[in-house]
Amino acid sequence: MPFLSLITLVVGSGAAAQSTPTFTAPKIDVFKELRVISGVAVSPNGDLTFLGSDARIHRTDATGSVKWSFVVGDIGRAYPVVTPQGTTIAASYDDTVYALDAAGKLLWKVKLDGDIYATPALRPDGSVVVATAGGTVHALSGAGQTLWTYKVGAPVFSSPAIAADGTIYFGAQNNRMHALTPAGQLKWTYAAGSLVFSSPAIGADGSIYFGSSDRRIYALTPAGELKWRAQTGLFVNASPIVTSGGVVVVGSYDGSVYAINPGGEPEWTYKAGAGIAASAVELSDGTVIVPDLSGTVHAIGKAGQALWQIKTGKKIDTGLSVSDQGNLYFTTEGGGLSIIQKQRPLAVAPWPTFHATPAAWGRVSSAAELQAQTQARRAAATAVLAALKPGTPTAPAQPAQPPAPVRPSPGQPAPQPGTAPAPQPTTPAPRPTTSAPVPVLTPAQQAQAAARKARTEAGQVLLPLSETAAALRLPVLNVTARTATLRVGAERVPVTVRFVGREAYVPLAALSDLPGAEATLERAPAAVVLSVAGQQARFPLNLPQLLPLGRQTEYGTAPSR
């Protein structure tokens, strides 16, 4: 069956069943505290697989009831990949890739050359492509044997995507999108204006779409030539999706979701109102759902109109996962799993979710796989949604400045692969951390964000725990009402925290008491420099302003430099 016919079958029938364009938000049917820290992969039978903050790979049923867990060497935020045979391929920050059978028993594990932030990509022959922060891309056989390696020379946080012809695409911290042959040879690179955290999505015609910290969305041909680029207000670290209509949809840290047609023209822009780090998903009726960093889940109609919202009040930095049975899953800060049952399944589309499929394969689906997706999702796509009732119409999204497509000027050649666009002011790119989305902010950006939110209480300077730990690259293992446990080297170290609203803050003085920590006061420009476990972060804090004379100050006698 042709690809477009498959799309028409699923999307058309789903749209017929859900004819009213505006609904009250569906209720959350199940909420469980499962300490989820990675993305959630969904098997064809509805089982969920994820990594937890307890450094375990977990498998649950569709309601979140645990089936098994497996201990790994560290936490991790990459999505596990579940193969058609039921094998789980998972990676963690212990530099290791694990393969588990359907019962959770170890088949093999391979230690690589660095932390693994990027989700592995599954090839049709069962081998996987894994990229590391050590700057190497590895191809591993289905038995865990190394097939080849490619040295990038820069950390890779962008999850590889595999085209129909086997070409492997990924972004890196050298500002470039890379294309490798199936044998691991470089085909081309394309230079963006800044770092590329965004994982690429692949369209039906083979076009490659990704975002950059240079505040742009890019479209390249399979040959690595620029088709168009679109401007956004802030950096784009989220990974695009490609809908059943071929529209590229991606959110930005400027708080907007951009929808751009294959020709580079804006279809619509939706203002979420808070930064977006996660990928969107497209459901079978054409609804796009995306969460933002304030904790709101947005459902967006085909014309960019707001359909409904769910406000959780807790940060969401990974995208929704959607089962073929029509269950929607999302996780909030702290690891809580929310389940909305009996909704629409994913659309049958070129790239409708992060890494293309519910099981996070990260490759273009074959015609046979598209046919199987259509059959698997048919029941949920055509079911009557009794739980959704027409509600008070929600005002359409306010028009935002649309992304401006940039094409080569008449008479000028398109930029060649590997050549950088004209320099533009850029926002420094975020780096994923154990307590932040993948990717989120660089450590320097996290330190700046922490300083902006600094507050004082009882003569102490308090910094937000999440941003501060990320700036110092210290994993946050758990948080209670009074303490947080940080991993400092091989030690688990408790620190005092105070809550302001729902956010945990840590005293600056407590950080200086961490094992091996050093604190230095800089006076021009004003800053506090903390060094912990070999990592240094510069917090632009003006202590005399925060703590006026007459009150006890922190680090008041520290030498300047």
Tab-separated table of C-alpha atoms in Angstrom, residues 321-544:
chain	number	residue	atom	x	y	z
A	321	SER	CA	5.219	8.517	24.496
A	322	VAL	CA	2.207	7.022	22.740
A	323	SER	CA	1.221	3.365	22.552
A	324	ASP	CA	-0.444	1.693	19.600
A	325	GLN	CA	-3.397	1.177	21.939
A	326	GLY	CA	-3.806	4.960	22.284
A	327	ASN	CA	-2.381	5.518	25.760
A	328	LEU	CA	-0.412	8.734	26.301
A	329	TYR	CA	2.508	8.767	28.765
A	330	PHE	CA	4.518	11.673	30.108
A	331	THR	CA	6.889	12.139	33.032
A	332	THR	CA	7.342	15.175	35.240
A	333	GLU	CA	10.302	16.376	37.279
A	334	GLY	CA	10.888	13.969	40.136
A	335	GLY	CA	10.086	10.919	38.020
A	336	GLY	CA	6.293	10.726	38.234
A	337	LEU	CA	4.607	8.895	35.338
A	338	SER	CA	1.210	10.168	34.153
A	339	ILE	CA	-0.997	7.986	31.948
A	340	ILE	CA	-3.958	9.160	29.867
A	341	GLN	CA	-5.814	6.136	28.551
A	342	LYS	CA	-7.986	5.477	25.491
A	343	GLN	CA	-6.797	8.323	23.298
A	344	ARG	CA	-5.508	8.313	19.745
A	345	PRO	CA	-2.360	6.401	18.714
A	346	LEU	CA	0.499	7.963	16.773
A	347	ALA	CA	-0.104	9.007	13.203
A	348	VAL	CA	1.438	6.861	10.500
A	349	ALA	CA	3.871	9.496	9.341
A	350	PRO	CA	7.505	9.876	8.263
A	351	TRP	CA	8.710	10.820	11.778
A	352	PRO	CA	5.729	11.400	14.143
A	353	THR	CA	7.607	11.210	17.455
A	354	PHE	CA	11.102	11.368	18.906
A	355	HIS	CA	13.245	8.729	17.183
A	356	ALA	CA	10.376	7.905	14.800
A	357	THR	CA	8.571	5.038	16.596
A	358	PRO	CA	7.121	4.289	20.055
A	359	ALA	CA	9.975	1.806	20.603
A	360	ALA	CA	12.541	4.532	19.672
A	361	TRP	CA	14.096	2.740	16.708
A	362	GLY	CA	15.463	5.948	15.194
A	363	ARG	CA	15.138	4.912	11.564
A	364	VAL	CA	12.879	5.421	8.577
A	365	SER	CA	10.199	2.723	8.520
A	366	SER	CA	9.982	0.368	5.564
A	367	ALA	CA	6.766	-0.110	3.579
A	368	ALA	CA	6.097	-3.358	5.452
A	369	GLU	CA	6.649	-1.635	8.789
A	370	LEU	CA	4.285	1.178	7.806
A	371	GLN	CA	1.661	-1.393	6.900
A	372	ALA	CA	2.135	-3.077	10.282
A	373	GLN	CA	1.838	0.276	12.069
A	374	THR	CA	-1.422	0.975	10.269
A	375	GLN	CA	-2.897	-2.355	11.308
A	376	ALA	CA	-1.643	-2.084	14.900
A	377	ARG	CA	-3.087	1.403	15.358
A	378	ARG	CA	-6.352	0.934	13.478
A	379	ALA	CA	-8.528	0.101	16.491
A	380	ALA	CA	-7.347	3.023	18.607
A	381	ALA	CA	-7.463	5.376	15.606
A	382	THR	CA	-11.133	4.643	14.949
A	383	ALA	CA	-12.426	4.227	18.526
A	384	VAL	CA	-15.049	6.602	19.873
A	385	LEU	CA	-13.439	8.862	22.440
A	386	ALA	CA	-16.189	8.875	25.060
A	387	ALA	CA	-13.949	10.494	27.658
A	388	LEU	CA	-13.476	13.643	25.586
A	389	LYS	CA	-16.436	16.004	25.650
A	390	PRO	CA	-16.795	19.334	23.884
A	391	GLY	CA	-15.799	22.117	26.221
A	392	THR	CA	-15.596	25.868	26.156
A	393	PRO	CA	-13.709	26.743	22.978
A	394	THR	CA	-10.153	27.700	23.692
A	395	ALA	CA	-8.874	30.883	22.103
A	396	PRO	CA	-6.613	30.161	19.152
A	397	ALA	CA	-2.911	30.552	19.661
A	398	GLN	CA	-1.879	34.156	19.314
A	399	PRO	CA	0.041	34.832	16.136
A	400	ALA	CA	3.761	34.987	16.708
A	401	GLN	CA	6.491	36.254	14.466
A	402	PRO	CA	6.663	33.391	11.951
A	403	PRO	CA	9.995	31.760	11.240
A	404	ALA	CA	11.556	33.367	8.219
A	405	PRO	CA	12.743	30.836	5.656
A	406	VAL	CA	16.182	31.719	4.345
A	407	ARG	CA	17.123	30.458	0.919
A	408	PRO	CA	20.120	31.181	-1.277
A	409	SER	CA	19.755	34.575	-2.924
A	410	PRO	CA	19.025	34.603	-6.668
A	411	GLY	CA	22.219	34.130	-8.578
A	412	GLN	CA	24.059	32.762	-5.560
A	413	PRO	CA	24.837	29.073	-5.114
A	414	ALA	CA	23.465	27.215	-2.132
A	415	PRO	CA	25.980	26.810	0.680
A	416	GLN	CA	28.092	23.757	0.045
A	417	PRO	CA	28.256	20.896	2.508
A	418	GLY	CA	30.617	21.693	5.322
A	419	THR	CA	30.488	25.465	4.849
A	420	ALA	CA	29.139	27.617	7.639
A	421	PRO	CA	26.360	30.157	7.122
A	422	ALA	CA	27.148	33.789	7.678
A	423	PRO	CA	27.991	34.360	11.342
A	424	GLN	CA	25.002	35.367	13.442
A	425	PRO	CA	24.697	36.236	17.126
A	426	THR	CA	24.123	32.980	18.886
A	427	THR	CA	23.051	31.718	22.250
A	428	PRO	CA	25.620	29.368	23.787
A	429	ALA	CA	24.378	25.841	23.402
A	430	PRO	CA	23.003	23.854	26.268
A	431	ARG	CA	24.569	20.655	27.442
A	432	PRO	CA	22.487	17.853	28.813
A	433	THR	CA	23.021	16.995	32.432
A	434	THR	CA	21.817	14.359	34.821
A	435	SER	CA	19.313	16.743	36.345
A	436	ALA	CA	18.264	18.464	33.147
A	437	PRO	CA	16.748	17.513	29.818
A	438	VAL	CA	18.743	16.004	27.007
A	439	PRO	CA	19.804	18.405	25.829
A	440	VAL	CA	19.158	21.501	27.955
A	441	LEU	CA	21.735	24.165	28.885
A	442	THR	CA	25.503	24.251	28.924
A	443	PRO	CA	27.046	24.286	32.408
A	444	ALA	CA	27.870	27.978	31.907
A	445	GLN	CA	24.247	28.729	30.996
A	446	GLN	CA	23.055	26.722	33.990
A	447	ALA	CA	25.317	28.800	36.259
A	448	GLN	CA	23.913	32.007	34.788
A	449	ALA	CA	20.371	30.728	35.251
A	450	ALA	CA	21.130	29.770	38.844
A	451	ALA	CA	22.529	33.220	39.571
A	452	ARG	CA	19.440	34.907	38.125
A	453	LYS	CA	17.241	32.916	40.512
A	454	ALA	CA	19.493	33.373	43.572
A	455	ARG	CA	17.807	34.548	46.745
A	456	THR	CA	18.824	35.285	50.325
A	457	GLU	CA	17.467	33.999	53.603
A	458	ALA	CA	18.834	34.379	57.137
A	459	GLY	CA	22.131	35.761	55.876
A	460	GLN	CA	22.687	32.970	53.381
A	461	VAL	CA	22.685	32.955	49.595
A	462	LEU	CA	20.443	30.222	48.197
A	463	LEU	CA	20.793	28.852	44.671
A	464	PRO	CA	18.281	26.675	42.791
A	465	LEU	CA	19.364	23.058	43.182
A	466	SER	CA	18.610	21.863	39.641
A	467	GLU	CA	20.539	24.553	37.762
A	468	THR	CA	23.388	24.659	40.293
A	469	ALA	CA	23.970	20.899	40.246
A	470	ALA	CA	23.840	20.943	36.456
A	471	ALA	CA	26.383	23.766	36.296
A	472	LEU	CA	28.761	21.712	38.444
A	473	ARG	CA	27.861	18.464	36.621
A	474	LEU	CA	26.811	16.859	39.887
A	475	PRO	CA	24.078	14.230	39.527
A	476	VAL	CA	21.125	14.732	41.891
A	477	LEU	CA	20.273	11.257	43.162
A	478	ASN	CA	17.252	12.140	45.284
A	479	VAL	CA	15.532	15.056	46.989
A	480	THR	CA	13.557	15.039	50.220
A	481	ALA	CA	11.838	17.840	52.086
A	482	ARG	CA	15.104	18.838	53.800
A	483	THR	CA	18.023	17.290	51.954
A	484	ALA	CA	19.265	16.341	48.529
A	485	THR	CA	21.837	13.681	47.745
A	486	LEU	CA	24.508	14.601	45.217
A	487	ARG	CA	27.010	12.297	43.586
A	488	VAL	CA	30.458	13.849	44.037
A	489	GLY	CA	32.970	11.580	42.350
A	490	ALA	CA	32.283	8.149	43.819
A	491	GLU	CA	30.607	9.549	46.955
A	492	ARG	CA	26.946	10.179	47.723
A	493	VAL	CA	26.881	13.441	49.663
A	494	PRO	CA	23.779	14.909	51.374
A	495	VAL	CA	23.265	18.673	51.339
A	496	THR	CA	20.652	20.817	53.025
A	497	VAL	CA	17.899	22.191	50.807
A	498	ARG	CA	15.088	24.659	51.354
A	499	PHE	CA	11.973	24.742	49.258
A	500	VAL	CA	10.618	27.932	47.762
A	501	GLY	CA	7.235	26.963	46.410
A	502	ARG	CA	7.920	23.657	44.697
A	503	GLU	CA	11.563	24.366	43.878
A	504	ALA	CA	14.507	23.160	45.963
A	505	TYR	CA	17.286	25.636	46.806
A	506	VAL	CA	20.722	24.830	48.231
A	507	PRO	CA	22.807	27.206	50.395
A	508	LEU	CA	25.923	28.447	48.688
A	509	ALA	CA	27.868	27.695	51.864
A	510	ALA	CA	26.767	24.040	51.731
A	511	LEU	CA	28.297	23.699	48.282
A	512	SER	CA	31.665	24.926	49.548
A	513	ASP	CA	31.581	22.128	52.143
A	514	LEU	CA	31.362	19.391	49.510
A	515	PRO	CA	34.411	17.064	49.385
A	516	GLY	CA	37.318	18.806	47.678
A	517	ALA	CA	35.307	21.961	46.948
A	518	GLU	CA	36.862	25.390	46.601
A	519	ALA	CA	35.109	28.759	46.444
A	520	THR	CA	36.632	31.973	45.152
A	521	LEU	CA	35.159	35.457	45.054
A	522	GLU	CA	35.774	37.550	41.932
A	523	ARG	CA	35.129	41.273	42.205
A	524	ALA	CA	35.266	42.601	38.625
A	525	PRO	CA	32.934	41.445	37.279
A	526	ALA	CA	31.332	40.133	40.453
A	527	ALA	CA	31.110	36.359	40.611
A	528	VAL	CA	31.562	33.315	42.823
A	529	VAL	CA	33.634	30.532	41.281
A	530	LEU	CA	33.016	27.040	42.648
A	531	SER	CA	35.247	24.057	41.895
A	532	VAL	CA	33.940	20.606	42.826
A	533	ALA	CA	35.249	17.191	41.757
A	534	GLY	CA	37.338	18.680	38.968
A	535	GLN	CA	34.465	20.763	37.568
A	536	GLN	CA	34.380	24.540	37.789
A	537	ALA	CA	31.404	26.861	37.444
A	538	ARG	CA	31.307	30.642	37.538
A	539	PHE	CA	28.140	32.049	39.124
A	540	PRO	CA	27.732	35.795	38.329
A	541	LEU	CA	26.627	36.768	41.846
A	542	ASN	CA	27.116	40.193	43.393
A	543	LEU	CA	27.354	39.185	47.048
A	544	PRO	CA	27.530	42.749	48.454
